[in-house]
Every structure is written in structure tokens, then in C-alpha cells.
Coordinates of C-alpha atoms in Angstrom, one line a residue:
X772 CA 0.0 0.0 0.0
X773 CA 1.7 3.4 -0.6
X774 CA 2.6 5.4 1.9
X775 CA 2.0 8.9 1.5
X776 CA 5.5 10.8 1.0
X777 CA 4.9 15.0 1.9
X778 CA 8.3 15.9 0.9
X779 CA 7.4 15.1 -2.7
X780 CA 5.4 18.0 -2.9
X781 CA 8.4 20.3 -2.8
X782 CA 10.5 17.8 -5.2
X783 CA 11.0 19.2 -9.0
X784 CA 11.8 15.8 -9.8
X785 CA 8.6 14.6 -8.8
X786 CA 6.8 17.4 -9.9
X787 CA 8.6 17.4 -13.1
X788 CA 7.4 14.1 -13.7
X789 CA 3.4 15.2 -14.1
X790 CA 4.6 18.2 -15.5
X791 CA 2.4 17.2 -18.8
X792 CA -1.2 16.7 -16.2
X793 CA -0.3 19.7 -14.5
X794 CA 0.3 22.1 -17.3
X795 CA -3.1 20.9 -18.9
X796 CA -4.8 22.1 -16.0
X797 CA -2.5 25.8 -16.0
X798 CA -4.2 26.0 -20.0
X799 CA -7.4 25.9 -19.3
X800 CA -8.3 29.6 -19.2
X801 CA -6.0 29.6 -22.9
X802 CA -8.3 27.5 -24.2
X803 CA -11.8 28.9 -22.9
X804 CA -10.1 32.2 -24.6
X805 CA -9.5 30.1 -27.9
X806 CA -12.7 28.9 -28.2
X807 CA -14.3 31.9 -27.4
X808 CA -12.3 33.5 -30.6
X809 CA -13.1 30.7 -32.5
X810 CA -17.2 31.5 -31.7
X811 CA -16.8 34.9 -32.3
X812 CA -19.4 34.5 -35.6
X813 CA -21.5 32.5 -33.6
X814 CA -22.2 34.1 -30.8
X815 CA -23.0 37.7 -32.5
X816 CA -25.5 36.2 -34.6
X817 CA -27.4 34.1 -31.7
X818 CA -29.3 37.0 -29.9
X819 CA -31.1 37.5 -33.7
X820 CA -32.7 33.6 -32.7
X821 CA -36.2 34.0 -31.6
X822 CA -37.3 32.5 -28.4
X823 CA -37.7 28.9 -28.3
X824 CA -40.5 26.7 -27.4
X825 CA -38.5 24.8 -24.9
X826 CA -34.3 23.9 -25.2
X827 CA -32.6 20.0 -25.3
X828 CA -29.3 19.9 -24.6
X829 CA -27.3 16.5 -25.6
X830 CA -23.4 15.6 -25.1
X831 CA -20.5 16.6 -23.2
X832 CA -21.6 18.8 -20.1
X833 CA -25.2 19.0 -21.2
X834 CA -25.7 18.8 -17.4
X835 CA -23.7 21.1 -16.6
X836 CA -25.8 23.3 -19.1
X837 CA -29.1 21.9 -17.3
X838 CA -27.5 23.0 -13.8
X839 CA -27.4 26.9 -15.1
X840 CA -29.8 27.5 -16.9
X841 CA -32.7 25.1 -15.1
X842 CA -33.4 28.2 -12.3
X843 CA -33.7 31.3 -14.7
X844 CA -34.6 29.6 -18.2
X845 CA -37.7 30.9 -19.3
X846 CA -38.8 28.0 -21.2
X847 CA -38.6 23.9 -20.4
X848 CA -35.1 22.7 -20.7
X849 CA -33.8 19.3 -21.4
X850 CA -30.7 17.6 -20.6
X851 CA -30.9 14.4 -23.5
X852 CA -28.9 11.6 -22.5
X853 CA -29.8 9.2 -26.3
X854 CA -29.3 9.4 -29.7
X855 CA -32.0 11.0 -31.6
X856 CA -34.5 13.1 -29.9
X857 CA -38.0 13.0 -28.2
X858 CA -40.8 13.0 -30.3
X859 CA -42.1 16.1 -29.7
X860 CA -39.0 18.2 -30.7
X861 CA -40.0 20.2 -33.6
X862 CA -39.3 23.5 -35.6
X863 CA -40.0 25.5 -32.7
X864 CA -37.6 23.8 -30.5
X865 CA -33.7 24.5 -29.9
X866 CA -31.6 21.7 -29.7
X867 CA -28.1 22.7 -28.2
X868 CA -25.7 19.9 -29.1
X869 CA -21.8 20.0 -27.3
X870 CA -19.7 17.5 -29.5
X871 CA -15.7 18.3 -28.9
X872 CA -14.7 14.7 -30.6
X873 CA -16.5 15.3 -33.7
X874 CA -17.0 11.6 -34.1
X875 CA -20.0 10.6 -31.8
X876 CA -22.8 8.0 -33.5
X877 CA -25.1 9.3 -31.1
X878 CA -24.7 12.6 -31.7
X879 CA -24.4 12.9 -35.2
X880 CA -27.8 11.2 -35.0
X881 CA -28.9 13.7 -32.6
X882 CA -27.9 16.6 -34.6
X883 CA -29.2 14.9 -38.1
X884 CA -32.4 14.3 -36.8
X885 CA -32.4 18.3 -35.7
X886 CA -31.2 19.3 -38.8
X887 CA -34.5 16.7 -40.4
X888 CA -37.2 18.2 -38.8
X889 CA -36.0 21.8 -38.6
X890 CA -35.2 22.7 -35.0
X891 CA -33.0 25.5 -34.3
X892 CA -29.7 24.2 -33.7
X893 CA -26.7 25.3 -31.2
X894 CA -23.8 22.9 -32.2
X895 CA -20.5 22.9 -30.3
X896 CA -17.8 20.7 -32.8
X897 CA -14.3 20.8 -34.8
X898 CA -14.5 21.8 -38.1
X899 CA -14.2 19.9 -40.3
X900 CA -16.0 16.9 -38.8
X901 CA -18.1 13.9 -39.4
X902 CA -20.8 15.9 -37.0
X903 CA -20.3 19.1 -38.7
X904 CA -21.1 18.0 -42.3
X905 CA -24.5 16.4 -40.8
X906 CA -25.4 19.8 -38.6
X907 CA -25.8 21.6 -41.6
X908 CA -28.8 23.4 -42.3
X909 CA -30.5 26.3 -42.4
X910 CA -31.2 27.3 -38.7
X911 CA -27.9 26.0 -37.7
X912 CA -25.6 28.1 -35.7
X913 CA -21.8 26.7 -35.2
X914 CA -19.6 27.0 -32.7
X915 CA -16.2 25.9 -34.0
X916 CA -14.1 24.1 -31.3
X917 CA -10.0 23.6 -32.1
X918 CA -9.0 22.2 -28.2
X919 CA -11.0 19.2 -27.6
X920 CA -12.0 20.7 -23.6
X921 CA -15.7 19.9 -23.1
X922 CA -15.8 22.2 -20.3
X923 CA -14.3 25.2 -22.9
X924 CA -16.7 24.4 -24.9
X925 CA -19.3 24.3 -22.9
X926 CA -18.6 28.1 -21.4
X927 CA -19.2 29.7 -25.0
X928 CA -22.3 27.7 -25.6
X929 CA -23.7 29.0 -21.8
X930 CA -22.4 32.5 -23.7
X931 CA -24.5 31.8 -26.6
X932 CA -27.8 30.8 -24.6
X933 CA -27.4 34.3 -22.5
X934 CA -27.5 36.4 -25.7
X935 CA -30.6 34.5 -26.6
X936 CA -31.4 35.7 -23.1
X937 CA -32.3 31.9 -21.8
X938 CA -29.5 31.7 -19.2
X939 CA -27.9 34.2 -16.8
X940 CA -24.8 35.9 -17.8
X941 CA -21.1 33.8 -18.5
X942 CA -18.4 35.8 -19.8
X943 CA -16.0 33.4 -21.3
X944 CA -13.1 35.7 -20.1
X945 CA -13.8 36.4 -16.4
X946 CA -14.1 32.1 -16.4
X947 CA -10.8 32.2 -18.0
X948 CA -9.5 34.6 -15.2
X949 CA -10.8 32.5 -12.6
X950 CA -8.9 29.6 -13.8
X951 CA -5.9 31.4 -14.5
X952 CA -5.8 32.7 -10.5
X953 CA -6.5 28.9 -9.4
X954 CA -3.3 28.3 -11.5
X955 CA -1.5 30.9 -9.8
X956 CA -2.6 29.4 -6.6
X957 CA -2.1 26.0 -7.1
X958 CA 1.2 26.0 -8.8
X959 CA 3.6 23.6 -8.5
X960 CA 6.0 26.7 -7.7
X961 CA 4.0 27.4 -4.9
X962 CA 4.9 26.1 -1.2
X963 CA 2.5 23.9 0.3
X964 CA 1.8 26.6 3.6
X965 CA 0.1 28.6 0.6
X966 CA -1.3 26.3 -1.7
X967 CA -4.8 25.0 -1.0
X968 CA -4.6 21.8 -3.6
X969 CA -1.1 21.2 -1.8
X970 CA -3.0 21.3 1.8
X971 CA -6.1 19.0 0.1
X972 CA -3.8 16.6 -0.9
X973 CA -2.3 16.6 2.7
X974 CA -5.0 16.3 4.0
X975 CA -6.3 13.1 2.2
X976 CA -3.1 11.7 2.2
X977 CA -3.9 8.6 4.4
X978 CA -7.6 9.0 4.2
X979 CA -10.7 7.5 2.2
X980 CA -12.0 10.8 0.9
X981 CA -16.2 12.0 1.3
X982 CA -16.8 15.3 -1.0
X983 CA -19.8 17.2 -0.2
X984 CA -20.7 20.2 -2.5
X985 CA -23.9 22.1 -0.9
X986 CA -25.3 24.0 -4.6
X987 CA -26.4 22.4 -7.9
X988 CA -23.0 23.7 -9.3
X989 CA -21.4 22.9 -6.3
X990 CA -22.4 19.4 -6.2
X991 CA -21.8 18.6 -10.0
X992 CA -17.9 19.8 -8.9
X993 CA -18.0 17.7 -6.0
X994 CA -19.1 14.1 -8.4
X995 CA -15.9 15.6 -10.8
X996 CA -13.3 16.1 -8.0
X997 CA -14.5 12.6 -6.7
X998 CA -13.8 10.8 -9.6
X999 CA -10.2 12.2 -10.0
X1000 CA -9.3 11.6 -6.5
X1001 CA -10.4 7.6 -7.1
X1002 CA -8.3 8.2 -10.4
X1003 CA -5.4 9.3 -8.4
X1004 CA -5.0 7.1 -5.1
X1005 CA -6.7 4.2 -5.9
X1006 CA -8.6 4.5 -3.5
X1007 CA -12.8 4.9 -3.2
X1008 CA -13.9 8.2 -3.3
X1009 CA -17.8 9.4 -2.7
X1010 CA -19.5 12.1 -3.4
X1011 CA -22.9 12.7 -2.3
X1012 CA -25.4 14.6 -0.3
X1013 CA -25.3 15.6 2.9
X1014 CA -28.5 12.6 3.8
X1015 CA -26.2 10.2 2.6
X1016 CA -23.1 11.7 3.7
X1017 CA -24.1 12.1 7.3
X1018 CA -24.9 8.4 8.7
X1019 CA -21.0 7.8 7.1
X1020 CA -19.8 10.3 9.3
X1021 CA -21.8 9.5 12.2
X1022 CA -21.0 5.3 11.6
X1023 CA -17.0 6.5 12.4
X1024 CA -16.0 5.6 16.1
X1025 CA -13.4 8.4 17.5
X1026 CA -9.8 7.6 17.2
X1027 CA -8.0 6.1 19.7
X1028 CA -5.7 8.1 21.5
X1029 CA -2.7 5.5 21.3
X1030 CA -3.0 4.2 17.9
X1031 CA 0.3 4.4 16.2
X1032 CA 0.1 7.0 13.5
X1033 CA 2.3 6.1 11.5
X1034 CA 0.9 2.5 10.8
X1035 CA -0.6 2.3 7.8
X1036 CA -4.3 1.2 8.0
X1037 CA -5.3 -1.3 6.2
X1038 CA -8.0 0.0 3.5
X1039 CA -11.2 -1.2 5.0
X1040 CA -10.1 0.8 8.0
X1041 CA -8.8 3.8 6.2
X1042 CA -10.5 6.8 7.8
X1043 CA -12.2 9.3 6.1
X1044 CA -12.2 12.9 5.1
X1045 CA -14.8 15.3 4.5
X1046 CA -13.8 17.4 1.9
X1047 CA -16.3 20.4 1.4
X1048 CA -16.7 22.5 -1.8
X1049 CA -18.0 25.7 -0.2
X1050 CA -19.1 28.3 -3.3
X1051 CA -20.8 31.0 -0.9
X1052 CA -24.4 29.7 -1.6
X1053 CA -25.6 31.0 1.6
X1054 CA -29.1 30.3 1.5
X1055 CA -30.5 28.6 4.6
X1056 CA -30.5 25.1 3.6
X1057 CA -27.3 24.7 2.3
X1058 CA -25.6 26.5 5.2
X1059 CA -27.6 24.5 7.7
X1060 CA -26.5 21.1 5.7
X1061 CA -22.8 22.1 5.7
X1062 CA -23.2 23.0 9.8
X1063 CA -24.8 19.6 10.4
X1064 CA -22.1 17.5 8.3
X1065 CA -19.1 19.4 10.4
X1066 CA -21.3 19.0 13.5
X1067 CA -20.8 15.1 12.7
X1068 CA -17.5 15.3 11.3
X1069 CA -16.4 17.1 14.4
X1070 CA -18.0 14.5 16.9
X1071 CA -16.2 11.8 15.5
X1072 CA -12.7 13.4 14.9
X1073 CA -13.0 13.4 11.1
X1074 CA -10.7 15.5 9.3
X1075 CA -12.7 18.3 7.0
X1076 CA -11.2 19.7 4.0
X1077 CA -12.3 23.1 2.9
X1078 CA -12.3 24.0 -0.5
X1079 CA -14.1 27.5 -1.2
X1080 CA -14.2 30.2 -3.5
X1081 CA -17.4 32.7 -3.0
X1082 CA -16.2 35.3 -5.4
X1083 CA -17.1 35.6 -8.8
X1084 CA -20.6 34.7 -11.2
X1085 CA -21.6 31.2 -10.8
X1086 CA -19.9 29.6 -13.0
X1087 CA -16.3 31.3 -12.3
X1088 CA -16.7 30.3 -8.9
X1089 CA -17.8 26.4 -9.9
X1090 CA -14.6 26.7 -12.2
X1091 CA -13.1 27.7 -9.0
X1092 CA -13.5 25.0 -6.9
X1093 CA -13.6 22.1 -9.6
X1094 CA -9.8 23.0 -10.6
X1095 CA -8.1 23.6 -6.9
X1096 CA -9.7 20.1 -6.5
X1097 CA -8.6 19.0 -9.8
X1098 CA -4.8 19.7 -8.9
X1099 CA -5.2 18.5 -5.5
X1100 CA -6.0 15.1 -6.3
X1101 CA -2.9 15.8 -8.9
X1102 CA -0.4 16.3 -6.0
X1103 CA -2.0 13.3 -4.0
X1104 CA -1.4 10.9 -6.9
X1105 CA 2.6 12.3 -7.0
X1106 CA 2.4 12.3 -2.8
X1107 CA 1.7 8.5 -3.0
X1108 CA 3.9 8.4 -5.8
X1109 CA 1.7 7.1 -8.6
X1110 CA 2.8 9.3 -11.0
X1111 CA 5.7 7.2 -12.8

């Protein structure tokens, strides 16, 4: 089982070695910006579209699209998880369709059958591509992608769906900002006393990590950041809410006050962590639901992570906190020294 080395945190070597991981997550702002020129036709000639009857969003981060516009939309929206689309999509419909590979069956079929029955369509793909030459039509709008970054891409369509005035407000740029500061902050460069994915990664070094995000955009983070911390230690990783987080919490007996901490637990009796993505939602239920998780947390000596950014539109701040906990689970995998 691999024991969790702090020292490599501060070691270029180390470092060096996920230099390539590392400096994908330091682009990301470069590439929302190159998008963003790339959409530049685009996106002036979407606020001409009239209102739709009701929106369907298919593909990469067409749930992330749900979680901003579903409060403020003024019409039905959609997130489409199949090929093709429901039957009652028609002209009057917009069909929003993110597709960075170019090459997906199902959404070239999606996209065709928008194109057949002569919904407006929002379409987010490389050009050339096998999806582009069947997204042409008429009430088509493209959005040529170069980088392959669903998330990118995703950031100029939420652009594209303001100016139509069906979502609140994203500018591409102040996103790119926000990921440019985490990348400032979370730098490699950067000693551990004063970088926040350093002191994540720390702090989950020996443990079985619980991530908790309070908001809708919050909580999509949280599923994200869970998945690349089971990517990076191996290890099982939850996220969930805080009704199924809490009986976890409250099911941990305190620790002992002469167990030997530097024995490594075996996994089934690896403690956990709460780590908590905190995006300054501060209505009443999310704050209560955080309080009662730390409340349990607290009673039975479990470690909480906090992870917060409350500055910033919505989606800044989800970009925010989805990238410091990006590179922290980064700096775990070179801590336990996965990265080879």
C-alpha cells in the first residue's frame, strides 16, 4: 500500500514528472479564450434567434448546461442523454448539441435528426468533422471548437444561450480569469503553507475521501473532483449529499488516542475525510446542511477539508473550486507516488 511521501510535494523531480497533467490544468483559461475567438461569428448572430418553445441539450456537459440555466430559463429545458431526440421536438424547438470529438454515433444522429425536422440548432464541434457536415442546415448556428476541452466548450455555448437571453450571464473571459488565479494558486511553484490543492492533498493523504458540494453547481464539482481523487489514489472516493453523507460520518468511532500514527491502515479501515466545496451559496438550507455535516464530522474526529471560493458569477466560482480540486487530487497521486 503506498505510503504517502509530503516531501514530494516540494520535489521538482517529482513534480517534473506530471509536469504534462499539471500544465493541462494551467491552459485551461487559454483554451476557454481560444474557443471563445473561434465562436466569435457564432455568438453575435445568436441574440437574432427567436425565443424557443422549450431547449434540449445533448453531449459533453449537457448537465452542466441543465444546472445553469434550469433556475432562470424561461422555457422547459432538457438535458438528452440518447441518440436521436423525443418525439415532440420540432421546428419550434432549440436543440443545443456539445460534441468536442467530432465523431460521436449518437450525436451525429442527434444533430441529423435536428437538422430533419427543422429545429434550431446550437452545435459545439471541430471543423471539419463527421458531426459538422451532418449539422448543416439552415437554422444551424456553429460554434467551432479547435481544443477538444468539453468544459471550454461548454462556457461559449452557456455564452451563446445568455445572448438569446435563456441563461444568466457567462463571460467566457472572467471564467478564464478564474482559472488562470487557481493556477497561480495551485502552482507547483507554490509552497505547500500557501497552496490550498497542496493542503487538500495533505489532508487526504492517508484518508478514504467523502466530498460534499452544498449547490447544484457545487455538487456537480463535487461528483468531478470525486472521480479524479479515485483516479489518483486508488482509492474509493464518494460524493454525495449531505442525507447520505451524514450516517458515514456518524458510523465512524473516534480515534483512539494510542494508535500508532504512523501504521498504515489497512483499506477497509482507512478513515475518512470530508472534503467540502463551499461556493458562498448562503441560502438557509445549504448552510444548515454544511453546519450539520461538520457538526458530525467534528464528533467523531474526522478530518474536513475546505475548499471555497465565494467570489465571482456562478460559474467562475464552480470553475473555481472544480480546478483547486482537480490539482489537488494531482499532488495526492505524486504524494503516494503514482505518478511514474
Amino acid at each position: 500500500m503506498p505510503f504517502f511521501d509530503d516531501s514530494l510535494l516540494e520535489d521538482r523531480a517529482a513534480l517534473g514528472r506530471a509536469d504534462e497533467m499539471l500544465r493541462r490544468l494551467a491552459q485551461a483559461g487559454a483554451r476557454i479564450r481560444t474557443e471563445s475567438d473561434q465562436a466569435v461569428d457564432g455568438l453575435s448572430s445568436v441574440a437574432d434567434l427567436p425565443r424557443p418553445r422549450a431547449v434540449i441539450a445533448a453531449g459533453s456537459e449537457a448537465r452542466l448546461i441543465r444546472a445553469m440555466l434550469e433556475p432562470t430559463c424561461p422555457v422547459p429545458f432538457l438535458a438528452w442523454p440518447r441518440h436521436g431526440l423525443p418525439g415532440w421536438v420540432g421546428a419550434l424547438d432549440l436543440v443545443v448539441v456539445l460534441a468536442t470529438d467530432g465523431a460521436d454515433a449518437n450525436l451525429i444522429a442527434t444533430a441529423r435528426e435536428a437538422v430533419r425536422r427543422g429545429s434550431q440548432l446550437i452545435i459545439a464541434c471541430p471543423q471539419p468533422s463527421a458531426i459538422a457536415e451532418h449539422a448543416v442546415g439552415r437554422d444551424t448556428v456553429m460554434l467551432p471548437t479547435r481544443t477538444g476541452d468539453r468544459l471550454a466548450a461548454a462556457v461559449v455555448v452557456l455564452a451563446a444561450l445568455h445572448r438569446m437571453q435563456l441563461g444568466p450571464e457567462v463571460n467566457p473571459d472572467a471564467v478564464a480569469d478564474s482559472f488562470d488565479r487557481v493556477a497561480e494558486d495551485c502552482s507547483p511553484y507554490v509552497d505547500v503553507s500557501e497552496n490550498p490543492a497542496k493542503d487538500l492533498a495533505l489532508g487526504l493523504a492517508e484518508a478514504q475521501p467523502l466530498v460534499w458540494g452544498g449547490s447544484v453547481l457545487a455538487s456537480r464539482a463535487s461528483r468531478r473532483v470525486a472521480e479524479a481523487l479515485r483516479a489518483a489514489s486508488g482509492r474509493a472516493a464518494l460524493s454525495a449529499d449531505a442525507g447520505e453523507l451524514a450516517p458515514v460520518l456518524a458510523s465512524v468511532t473516534r480515534k483512539d488516542l494510542f494508535d500508532d500514527p504512523f501504521e498504515d491502515p489497512p483499506p477497509d479501515e482507512r478513515r475518512p475525510a470530508l472534503v467540502v466545496l463551499d461556493d458562498g451559496t448562503a441560502d438557509q438550507l445549504t448552510s444548515a446542511e454544511q453546519n450539520r455535516l461538520r457538526e458530525v464530522a467534528d464528533a467523531a474526529d474526522i478530518r474536513v477539508c475546505l475548499v471555497q471560493q465565494t467570489v465571482g458569477a456562478d460559474l467562475d466560482r464552480y470553475a473555481a473550486l472544480l480546478q483547486t480540486g482537480l490539482y489537488g487530487a494531482i499532488y495526492l497521486s505524486i504524494g503516494l507516488g503514482r505518478v511514474i
